Coordinates of C-alpha atoms and ligand atoms in Angstrom, one line a residue:
Chain K
M121 CA 82.5 33.2 116.2
S122 CA 80.1 35.0 118.3
E123 CA 82.7 37.4 118.8
T124 CA 82.9 38.9 115.5
D125 CA 79.2 38.9 115.5
A126 CA 78.5 41.0 118.1
I127 CA 80.8 43.7 116.5
P128 CA 79.5 44.7 113.0
E129 CA 81.7 47.9 113.1
F130 CA 85.2 45.3 112.5
K131 CA 84.1 45.2 108.2
K132 CA 86.0 48.9 108.5
S133 CA 89.4 47.2 109.3
A134 CA 88.7 44.4 106.8
G135 CA 88.0 46.0 103.9
G136 CA 84.7 44.8 103.1
D137 CA 83.4 47.1 100.9
S138 CA 84.0 49.8 102.5
E139 CA 85.9 51.3 99.0
V140 CA 82.5 51.9 97.2
G141 CA 81.2 54.6 98.1
I142 CA 83.5 57.0 97.0
T143 CA 80.4 59.1 95.2
N144 CA 78.0 59.0 97.0
M145 CA 74.5 59.7 98.2
S146 CA 75.4 62.5 99.9
A147 CA 73.6 65.4 97.7
L148 CA 70.5 63.5 97.9
T149 CA 70.3 61.0 101.7
S150 CA 72.8 63.3 104.0
G151 CA 70.3 66.1 104.2
P152 CA 69.2 66.7 107.5
G153 CA 66.8 63.9 107.6
I154 CA 63.7 64.4 110.2
K155 CA 64.3 62.0 113.6
S156 CA 62.1 62.8 116.6
M157 CA 59.2 64.4 117.5
G158 CA 61.0 67.2 119.3
E159 CA 62.6 68.4 115.3
V160 CA 59.1 68.3 114.0
L161 CA 58.2 70.7 116.5
A162 CA 61.0 73.0 116.2
I163 CA 60.6 72.9 113.0
V164 CA 57.2 74.2 113.0
L165 CA 58.0 76.6 115.3
V166 CA 60.3 78.3 113.4
A167 CA 58.1 78.4 110.9
V168 CA 55.5 80.0 113.0
V169 CA 57.8 82.8 113.9
I170 CA 59.2 83.3 110.7
I171 CA 55.5 83.5 109.2
G172 CA 54.0 85.3 112.4
G173 CA 57.3 88.3 112.8
T174 CA 56.9 88.6 108.9
E175 CA 52.5 88.9 109.1
L176 CA 53.5 91.4 112.3
L177 CA 56.6 93.3 110.5
L178 CA 54.3 94.6 107.5
N179 CA 51.8 95.3 109.9
I180 CA 53.9 97.9 111.7
F181 CA 56.0 99.4 109.5
A182 CA 53.0 99.8 107.1
V183 CA 54.5 98.5 103.8
P184 CA 51.8 98.4 101.3
Q185 CA 50.8 94.9 99.3
Y186 CA 52.3 96.0 96.0
V187 CA 55.5 96.3 98.0
L188 CA 55.4 92.5 99.9
P189 CA 51.9 91.4 100.6
K190 CA 51.1 90.2 104.2
P191 CA 51.6 86.2 104.9
S192 CA 47.3 86.4 105.6
E193 CA 46.8 87.9 102.4
I194 CA 48.8 85.4 100.4
A195 CA 46.8 82.6 102.2
V196 CA 43.4 83.9 100.9
A197 CA 44.6 84.2 97.3
L198 CA 45.7 80.5 97.9
V199 CA 42.7 79.7 98.7
T200 CA 40.3 82.0 96.5
D201 CA 42.7 81.4 93.3
F202 CA 42.9 78.2 93.9
P203 CA 40.5 76.7 91.8
F204 CA 41.3 78.9 88.9
I205 CA 45.2 78.4 89.5
L206 CA 44.5 74.4 89.1
P207 CA 44.7 74.1 85.6
H208 CA 48.0 76.2 85.2
L209 CA 49.7 74.0 87.5
G210 CA 48.3 70.5 85.1
H211 CA 50.0 72.8 82.3
T212 CA 52.9 72.9 83.8
L213 CA 53.0 69.6 85.1
V214 CA 52.1 67.7 81.9
E215 CA 55.2 70.1 80.9
L216 CA 57.2 68.6 83.2
F217 CA 56.1 65.3 83.4
V218 CA 57.0 64.8 79.2
G219 CA 60.2 66.8 78.9
F220 CA 61.8 65.5 81.6
G221 CA 60.7 61.7 81.2
I222 CA 62.2 62.4 77.6
G223 CA 64.9 63.9 78.9
A224 CA 65.8 61.8 81.4
V225 CA 65.3 58.2 78.8
V226 CA 67.2 59.8 76.5
G227 CA 70.2 61.0 79.0
L228 CA 70.4 57.1 81.3
I229 CA 70.1 55.7 77.2
L230 CA 73.5 58.2 76.5
A231 CA 74.8 57.0 79.4
A232 CA 74.9 53.8 80.0
V233 CA 76.1 53.2 76.2
I234 CA 78.6 56.5 76.0
T235 CA 81.0 54.6 79.4
Q236 CA 80.5 51.1 77.6
F237 CA 83.1 53.3 75.0
P238 CA 86.3 55.6 76.4
F239 CA 86.9 56.8 72.8
A240 CA 83.8 57.8 72.3
E241 CA 83.0 59.3 75.5
K242 CA 86.1 61.4 75.3
I243 CA 84.5 63.2 72.1
I244 CA 81.5 63.4 73.3
T245 CA 81.8 65.1 77.3
P246 CA 82.0 68.8 76.1
Y247 CA 79.3 68.8 74.3
I248 CA 77.1 67.6 77.1
L249 CA 79.4 69.8 79.4
L250 CA 78.0 72.5 77.2
L251 CA 74.3 71.2 77.1
V252 CA 74.2 71.4 81.2
T253 CA 75.6 75.0 81.2
T254 CA 73.8 76.9 78.5
P255 CA 70.8 77.8 80.0
M256 CA 67.7 76.4 78.0
L257 CA 65.9 78.9 78.6
A258 CA 67.8 80.8 75.7
L259 CA 67.3 79.1 73.5
V260 CA 62.5 79.2 74.5
P261 CA 61.9 82.9 72.2
L262 CA 63.6 80.7 69.1
L263 CA 62.2 77.4 70.0
I264 CA 58.7 79.5 70.1
L265 CA 59.3 80.8 66.5
R266 CA 59.2 77.9 64.9
F267 CA 56.9 75.7 67.5
G268 CA 54.8 78.4 68.6
F269 CA 52.6 79.1 72.0
G270 CA 51.6 75.6 72.8
Y271 CA 53.6 72.7 74.9
E272 CA 56.3 71.8 72.2
P273 CA 58.6 74.5 72.8
R274 CA 58.3 74.3 76.5
I275 CA 58.5 70.4 76.3
I276 CA 61.5 71.1 74.7
A277 CA 63.5 72.6 76.9
V278 CA 62.6 71.0 80.0
A279 CA 63.6 67.8 78.1
L280 CA 67.2 69.5 76.9
A281 CA 68.0 71.5 80.2
A282 CA 67.6 67.5 82.5
G283 CA 68.2 64.9 80.1
P284 CA 71.8 66.4 80.4
M285 CA 72.3 66.7 83.8
V286 CA 70.8 62.8 84.6
M287 CA 72.9 61.8 81.9
I288 CA 76.2 63.3 83.2
N289 CA 75.4 62.2 86.7
A290 CA 74.0 59.1 85.1
A291 CA 77.8 58.3 83.3
T292 CA 79.5 58.6 86.9
G293 CA 77.8 56.1 88.3
F294 CA 78.2 53.5 85.5
R295 CA 82.0 54.9 85.3
R296 CA 82.5 54.0 89.1
V297 CA 84.5 50.9 87.7
D298 CA 85.1 48.1 90.9
R299 CA 86.9 46.2 88.9
G300 CA 86.6 43.1 92.2
K301 CA 82.8 43.5 90.7
I302 CA 83.3 42.9 88.5
A303 CA 86.0 40.4 88.1
L304 CA 83.9 38.1 90.8
A305 CA 80.6 38.0 87.7
R306 CA 83.2 37.5 85.0
S307 CA 84.6 34.3 86.9
Y308 CA 81.1 33.1 87.4
G309 CA 81.6 33.0 83.3
A310 CA 78.8 36.6 82.8
S311 CA 78.2 38.2 79.8
T312 CA 79.0 42.1 79.2
L313 CA 75.2 42.1 79.3
Q314 CA 74.8 40.4 82.6
I315 CA 77.8 43.0 83.7
F316 CA 76.1 45.4 82.9
W317 CA 72.6 44.5 84.5
K318 CA 74.2 43.0 87.4
V319 CA 77.0 45.3 88.4
R320 CA 77.4 48.4 86.5
A321 CA 73.1 49.4 86.3
P322 CA 73.0 49.0 90.5
M323 CA 76.4 49.8 91.4
A324 CA 74.9 53.3 89.0
L325 CA 72.0 53.8 90.5
P326 CA 72.6 56.1 93.4
M327 CA 74.1 58.5 91.2
I328 CA 71.0 57.7 88.8
F329 CA 68.7 59.3 91.4
V330 CA 70.9 62.3 92.0
G331 CA 70.7 63.2 88.3
L332 CA 67.0 62.4 88.2
M333 CA 66.5 64.3 91.2
V334 CA 68.8 67.4 89.7
G335 CA 67.3 66.9 86.4
S336 CA 63.6 67.6 87.5
I337 CA 64.1 70.2 89.6
F338 CA 66.3 72.4 86.3
G339 CA 63.0 70.5 84.3
L340 CA 60.8 73.0 87.1
L341 CA 62.9 75.9 86.3
T342 CA 63.2 75.7 82.3
A343 CA 59.1 74.8 82.4
V344 CA 57.8 77.4 84.4
G345 CA 60.8 80.1 82.8
A346 CA 59.7 79.4 79.5
E347 CA 56.1 80.2 80.6
M348 CA 57.5 83.4 81.0
V349 CA 58.8 83.9 77.6
G350 CA 55.4 83.3 75.8
G351 CA 51.9 81.6 75.8
G352 CA 49.3 81.8 77.6
F353 CA 49.0 79.7 80.6
G354 CA 51.2 77.8 83.2
L355 CA 52.3 78.4 86.9
G356 CA 55.4 80.6 84.6
N357 CA 52.7 82.5 82.5
R358 CA 50.5 83.4 85.8
L359 CA 53.6 84.4 88.0
T360 CA 54.0 87.4 84.7
S361 CA 50.6 88.3 84.5
Y362 CA 49.7 88.8 88.2
S363 CA 53.0 91.4 88.2
S364 CA 51.8 93.0 85.5
M365 CA 49.0 93.6 87.2
I366 CA 50.2 94.2 91.1
Q367 CA 48.8 91.6 91.9
M368 CA 50.7 90.4 95.0
P369 CA 48.7 88.2 97.0
Q370 CA 48.6 85.8 94.3
F371 CA 51.8 86.4 92.9
F372 CA 52.9 85.4 95.7
A373 CA 50.5 82.1 95.5
V374 CA 51.9 81.1 93.2
V375 CA 55.4 81.4 94.3
L376 CA 54.4 79.3 97.3
I377 CA 52.7 76.6 94.5
L378 CA 56.4 76.7 93.0
S379 CA 58.6 76.1 96.0
I380 CA 55.6 72.7 97.1
L381 CA 56.6 71.4 94.6
G382 CA 60.1 71.7 94.3
I383 CA 60.2 70.2 97.7
L384 CA 57.9 67.3 96.6
I385 CA 59.8 66.1 94.2
Y386 CA 63.1 66.4 96.3
V387 CA 61.4 64.4 99.0
L388 CA 59.9 61.8 96.1
F389 CA 63.6 61.0 94.8
F390 CA 64.9 61.2 98.3
L391 CA 62.7 58.1 99.4
L392 CA 62.8 56.5 96.2
G393 CA 67.0 56.6 96.8
K394 CA 66.1 55.6 100.3
K395 CA 64.7 52.7 99.2
Y396 CA 66.4 51.6 95.8
A397 CA 70.4 52.4 96.9
S398 CA 70.5 53.5 100.4
W399 CA 72.3 50.3 100.4
E400 CA 75.6 52.7 100.3
A401 CA 74.6 56.1 102.6
Chain F
M68 CA 96.4 12.9 103.2
T69 CA 99.2 14.1 101.5
A70 CA 99.3 14.4 97.1
G71 CA 98.1 10.9 95.6
D72 CA 101.2 10.9 93.2
S73 CA 99.9 8.0 90.9
K74 CA 96.8 10.0 90.4
Q75 CA 97.1 12.1 87.5
P76 CA 97.1 16.4 87.8
K77 CA 93.3 18.3 88.5
L78 CA 95.2 21.2 87.9
R79 CA 98.6 21.8 85.5
V80 CA 100.6 24.9 84.7
R81 CA 103.3 24.4 82.5
G82 CA 105.7 27.3 81.6
A83 CA 102.9 30.1 82.5
T84 CA 104.3 33.4 81.6
K85 CA 102.6 36.7 81.8
V86 CA 103.4 39.9 80.3
Y87 CA 101.7 43.2 81.4
N88 CA 101.3 45.6 78.4
T89 CA 101.5 49.2 80.2
R90 CA 102.4 52.6 79.1
S91 CA 105.6 52.7 81.0
G92 CA 106.4 49.9 79.1
D93 CA 105.9 45.8 78.7
L94 CA 105.9 44.0 82.6
L95 CA 107.2 40.3 83.1
A96 CA 105.2 39.2 86.3
I97 CA 105.6 35.4 86.0
D98 CA 107.8 33.9 84.1
R99 CA 107.7 30.5 83.0
C100 CA 105.6 29.0 86.5
S101 CA 104.9 25.5 86.4
L102 CA 103.1 23.4 88.6
D103 CA 100.8 20.4 88.8
V104 CA 97.9 20.3 91.9
M105 CA 96.7 16.9 92.8
D106 CA 92.7 16.2 92.5
G107 CA 92.0 17.0 96.1
E108 CA 94.7 18.9 97.3
I109 CA 95.9 21.7 99.1
V110 CA 98.1 24.0 97.9
S111 CA 99.6 27.2 99.2
I112 CA 101.2 30.0 97.0
V113 CA 103.1 32.0 99.1
G114 CA 105.9 35.0 98.4
P115 CA 107.2 38.5 98.5
S116 CA 105.0 41.3 97.3
G117 CA 104.3 41.9 93.8
C118 CA 105.9 39.3 93.0
G119 CA 102.7 37.4 90.5
K120 CA 101.1 35.6 92.6
T121 CA 97.7 37.2 92.0
T122 CA 98.5 37.1 88.4
L123 CA 99.4 32.6 88.2
L124 CA 96.1 32.5 90.7
W125 CA 94.0 35.2 88.4
S126 CA 96.1 32.7 84.7
M127 CA 94.3 29.5 86.7
S128 CA 90.9 30.6 87.3
G129 CA 90.1 32.0 83.3
L130 CA 89.7 35.5 84.4
H131 CA 93.2 36.6 81.9
G132 CA 94.8 34.5 79.5
L133 CA 98.9 33.6 79.5
T134 CA 101.2 35.1 76.9
S135 CA 103.1 31.9 77.5
G136 CA 102.2 28.3 78.5
E137 CA 98.8 26.5 79.7
V138 CA 96.9 26.2 82.7
L139 CA 95.2 22.8 82.0
L140 CA 91.6 21.4 84.1
D141 CA 91.2 17.5 84.0
G142 CA 93.7 18.0 80.8
K143 CA 91.6 20.2 79.2
P144 CA 93.3 23.9 78.1
V145 CA 91.6 26.7 80.6
T146 CA 90.8 29.6 78.0
G147 CA 88.0 31.1 80.0
P148 CA 85.8 31.4 83.6
N149 CA 84.9 27.9 84.3
P150 CA 81.8 26.5 86.2
E151 CA 84.3 23.9 87.6
I152 CA 86.4 26.6 89.2
G153 CA 85.7 28.7 92.7
M154 CA 86.9 32.0 93.0
V155 CA 87.9 33.5 97.2
F156 CA 88.6 37.2 96.2
Q157 CA 91.1 39.1 99.0
E158 CA 88.7 41.0 99.5
A159 CA 84.7 39.3 100.8
N160 CA 83.2 41.1 97.1
L161 CA 79.9 40.6 98.3
L162 CA 77.2 43.0 96.2
P163 CA 76.6 45.7 98.4
W164 CA 72.9 45.8 97.1
R165 CA 71.9 42.5 98.3
N166 CA 71.0 40.4 101.0
L167 CA 73.1 37.2 102.2
D168 CA 70.7 35.1 100.7
A169 CA 70.6 37.3 96.5
N170 CA 74.9 37.0 97.2
I171 CA 74.3 33.9 97.1
N172 CA 72.3 33.1 94.1
F173 CA 73.9 35.8 92.7
P174 CA 76.6 32.9 90.4
F175 CA 73.5 30.8 90.7
E176 CA 71.6 33.4 88.2
I177 CA 74.3 34.4 86.2
K178 CA 74.6 30.9 85.4
G179 CA 70.6 30.1 85.2
T180 CA 71.0 27.4 86.9
K181 CA 68.8 27.0 90.4
P182 CA 70.6 27.5 93.8
D183 CA 70.8 24.3 95.4
R184 CA 69.3 25.6 98.5
V185 CA 69.6 22.4 101.0
W186 CA 73.8 22.9 100.5
I187 CA 73.7 25.7 101.0
D188 CA 71.9 26.3 104.3
E189 CA 74.3 23.6 105.4
L190 CA 77.4 25.4 104.6
L191 CA 75.8 28.4 106.4
N192 CA 75.3 26.5 108.7
R193 CA 78.6 25.1 109.2
V194 CA 80.6 28.4 109.3
G195 CA 77.8 30.2 111.9
L196 CA 75.4 32.1 109.2
E197 CA 71.8 30.3 109.8
G198 CA 69.7 33.4 110.0
F199 CA 71.2 35.9 108.7
G200 CA 70.4 35.2 104.7
G201 CA 68.1 38.8 105.2
R202 CA 70.7 40.7 106.0
F203 CA 73.0 43.3 103.9
P204 CA 77.1 43.0 103.8
R205 CA 77.1 46.4 105.5
E206 CA 75.4 45.1 108.8
L207 CA 78.2 41.9 108.7
S208 CA 81.0 41.7 110.8
G209 CA 84.5 41.2 108.2
G210 CA 85.2 37.5 109.5
M211 CA 80.9 37.3 108.9
Q212 CA 81.5 38.4 105.6
Q213 CA 84.7 36.4 104.4
R214 CA 82.7 33.7 105.9
A215 CA 80.0 34.4 103.4
A216 CA 82.0 34.8 100.6
L217 CA 83.6 31.2 101.2
V218 CA 79.7 29.7 101.1
R219 CA 79.2 31.6 97.9
A220 CA 82.1 29.9 96.9
L221 CA 81.3 26.9 97.7
S222 CA 77.8 26.8 96.5
Y223 CA 78.4 25.7 93.3
K224 CA 80.6 22.5 94.2
P225 CA 83.3 23.6 92.2
S226 CA 85.7 20.7 92.6
V227 CA 88.8 23.1 92.3
L228 CA 88.9 26.2 94.7
L229 CA 91.1 29.1 94.0
M230 CA 91.7 31.6 97.3
D231 CA 93.9 34.7 96.7
E232 CA 94.9 36.0 100.5
P233 CA 90.8 35.3 101.4
F234 CA 91.7 35.7 104.7
G235 CA 94.4 38.8 104.4
A236 CA 92.5 41.2 106.3
L237 CA 91.3 39.1 109.1
D238 CA 92.6 39.6 112.4
A239 CA 95.3 36.3 113.5
F240 CA 91.9 35.5 115.9
T241 CA 89.6 35.7 113.4
R242 CA 91.8 33.5 110.8
E243 CA 92.2 30.6 112.7
E244 CA 89.0 29.8 113.1
M245 CA 88.3 30.6 108.9
N246 CA 91.9 28.8 109.0
R247 CA 89.9 25.4 110.4
L248 CA 86.3 26.5 108.9
V249 CA 88.3 25.2 105.5
E250 CA 90.0 22.3 106.9
E251 CA 86.4 21.4 107.8
I252 CA 85.0 21.6 105.2
W253 CA 87.7 20.8 103.2
L254 CA 87.9 17.1 105.3
D255 CA 84.4 16.8 103.8
T256 CA 84.4 18.0 100.7
R257 CA 87.9 16.9 99.3
T258 CA 87.7 20.1 97.2
T259 CA 91.0 20.6 95.4
I260 CA 92.2 23.9 97.1
V261 CA 95.2 26.5 95.6
L262 CA 95.5 29.2 98.2
I263 CA 97.4 32.1 98.1
T264 CA 99.0 34.0 101.6
H265 CA 101.1 36.1 103.7
S266 CA 100.7 34.3 106.8
I267 CA 103.5 31.1 106.5
E268 CA 101.4 29.7 109.8
E269 CA 98.3 29.4 107.4
A270 CA 99.9 27.7 104.6
I271 CA 101.6 24.9 106.6
F272 CA 98.3 24.4 108.7
L273 CA 96.4 24.0 105.7
S274 CA 98.6 23.2 103.0
D275 CA 99.8 19.9 101.2
R276 CA 102.5 21.5 100.3
V277 CA 103.7 25.0 100.2
V278 CA 104.4 26.8 97.1
V279 CA 107.1 29.9 97.4
M280 CA 107.8 31.9 94.6
S281 CA 111.1 34.5 93.2
P282 CA 110.4 37.9 93.4
R283 CA 109.3 39.2 90.5
P284 CA 109.2 38.4 87.8
G285 CA 107.8 35.2 89.7
R286 CA 109.4 31.7 89.1
V287 CA 108.4 29.0 91.2
A288 CA 111.4 28.8 93.4
N289 CA 110.9 26.0 95.6
I290 CA 108.5 23.6 96.6
H291 CA 107.7 22.1 99.8
E292 CA 105.9 19.2 101.7
V293 CA 103.7 19.4 104.8
P294 CA 103.7 15.9 105.7
F295 CA 101.2 16.6 108.5
P296 CA 98.3 14.3 109.5
R297 CA 95.1 16.0 109.4
P298 CA 93.3 17.5 111.1
R299 CA 96.1 19.1 112.9
S300 CA 96.2 19.4 116.3
L301 CA 97.4 22.2 118.1
E302 CA 100.3 19.8 119.5
I303 CA 101.1 19.6 115.6
M304 CA 101.0 22.9 114.9
S305 CA 103.7 23.7 117.9
T306 CA 106.1 20.6 117.3
K307 CA 109.5 21.0 116.2
E308 CA 108.9 20.1 112.7
V309 CA 106.5 23.0 111.9
F310 CA 109.3 25.3 113.5
D311 CA 112.0 25.0 111.6
L312 CA 109.6 24.3 108.3
T313 CA 108.3 27.6 108.3
N314 CA 111.6 29.3 109.9
A315 CA 113.1 26.9 106.8
I316 CA 110.4 29.2 104.4
K317 CA 110.1 32.5 105.5
A318 CA 114.8 32.4 105.5
E319 CA 113.4 31.8 101.2
I320 CA 111.9 35.0 101.4
V321 CA 113.3 36.6 103.1
G322 CA 116.5 35.6 101.6
T323 CA 115.2 36.6 98.3
Q324 CA 113.9 40.5 99.5
Q325 CA 115.0 42.8 101.8
S326 CA 112.2 41.6 104.6
R327 CA 109.8 42.5 103.6
F328 CA 107.5 40.0 103.8
P329 CA 104.4 41.2 106.0
S330 CA 103.9 37.9 107.8
A331 CA 101.6 37.3 110.3
S332 CA 103.2 34.2 111.5
A333 CA 104.1 33.0 115.0
Q334 CA 107.8 34.5 114.7
P335 CA 109.0 38.1 114.3
A336 CA 110.3 38.5 110.7
Q337 CA 113.8 39.9 111.5
V338 CA 116.6 37.9 110.1
A339 CA 118.0 40.4 108.0
Ligands
ATP746 N1 96.8 44.6 85.3 C1 97.4 44.5 85.4 N2 99.0 45.7 84.8 C2 99.7 45.7 84.5 N3 100.4 45.5 85.7 C3 100.3 44.4 86.9 C4 98.5 44.5 86.6 N4 97.9 43.2 87.8 C5 99.6 43.4 88.4 N5 100.2 43.8 87.5 C6 101.5 44.2 87.8 O1 102.0 42.3 87.9 C7 103.1 41.7 89.2 C8 102.7 41.6 89.6 O2 101.4 41.8 90.3 P1 100.5 41.0 91.5 O3 99.4 41.3 92.0 O4 99.9 39.3 90.8 O5 101.4 40.0 92.2 P2 101.3 39.0 93.9 O6 102.1 38.0 94.4 O7 99.6 39.3 94.5 O8 101.5 40.5 94.9 P3 100.4 41.1 96.5 O9 101.3 39.8 97.5 O10 100.6 42.6 96.6 O11 98.7 40.7 95.8 C9 103.5 44.0 89.8 O12 104.3 44.3 90.1 C10 102.1 44.3 89.5 O13 102.6 45.9 89.5
MG747 MG1 97.5 39.4 94.8

């Protein structure tokens, strides 16, 4: 017995569960995970070189601030203007959370329901594809006409951008039928609902996380874009107003905040995926 | 112990016929199969690939219905999955997002009953998986996964155990080990077992009777008694009687189908 216990890789040759990982978390988990202190050091070093190099080059060639501000100027703008930018960040986050929340919930429910009915799925899928591929930003001027310059048009646009993304990925997950595992559950007398919650849903989880990540990033883009179209608040509004006033350090400070926000979203779902769906990574 | 002839059969298959309706037309998978399995008996089913063994076993388990014929468990028709019946699939079929303990709890969660921890721990001990409860399937070897699947199927004490090539994916050595384990557990529990296998050796080692099926549409071509006492030692397994029986069964299968039969038995299958 101890013969085989000692060789965990043995499972591959035995079939095991290796067939499950057709669509996997690769988009999330096969990313370059940081491992050693050396790698962290290397990444920091590259950043220092890039930022320092840019600073140096901009100084040497005396590039004017309105073309490209120096990293040091951006840093100063970030610190001094942060109290003023902060409420705008708050507005953007509200739009993102509410819009993404609505879109994700509706998308997940639709994906779960639709995949149970292959016929309905065939009919609906082209429309979902249409929603995925249409840039929802295009609708924002229309939404503003109808709903004004408040949160509503932005939240609607975010929901419309994120929802289909979540749905299409989650549906891919729910569609993964492992006949063996469903037969296993049925052999214990499992109901359709039990099969859904105890087999289909866990099996779909990795793809659901992929959908949530892509959807939230899309939501962020759409929120900022919608803010640039109209309305007097939000990070997108800051971008248009800073650029029109040629306040380039402030402009880039906002861009930096947006990048950090995007990375934080990525990391959040990466960690969630690792915690709850790492079994097939 | 051989088939008790006076008792009434535990599992009774009568005229089992199954037609699959596929896109390319109807396919007769099994045709009027009849088989009685006595209480506490071990019966193996062998036959060429695609002859309908799995189809027959699924019908016995109630996982799918028959086109005609019936399956009776203790005299009552089986119309759907039955808590009395345990199923071991060809692949270990552990849920990869659950650790070993959670996998073994799975049937109980579905059934809404409480797991018998004492019995489960004893089973885990016996198969050498004690202390692995927190491990995930990917951290277990193929043999360990199969053992876990066996424990899961036995955990709720089914009175009938159906196994579909449970050790087919294992190497010959691990397979023999698993066979001894099944024998040991059977000597203790006397569970009625129906086992599909591609290995005639495995069939003879474990069974009271070996059922040979014809190529598709699968029919019961022949039934061999295996009258050797248990536990079956290496000496018994290397007697001339076993050798002759192995060859007789092999000839029946190979005779019905050009040597397509991939067997892991001691003799090379090139008879054609
Ligand atoms: N769900 C299904 N739908 C249509 N045809 C099926 C289905 N399942 C099995 N068959 C067909 O029925 C026949 C018997 O299949 P079955 O799986 O029972 O054979 P088997 O004896 O178990 O084969 P193997 O030894 O290779 O596992 C095959 O020809 C197969 O193609
Ligand atoms: Mg089969």
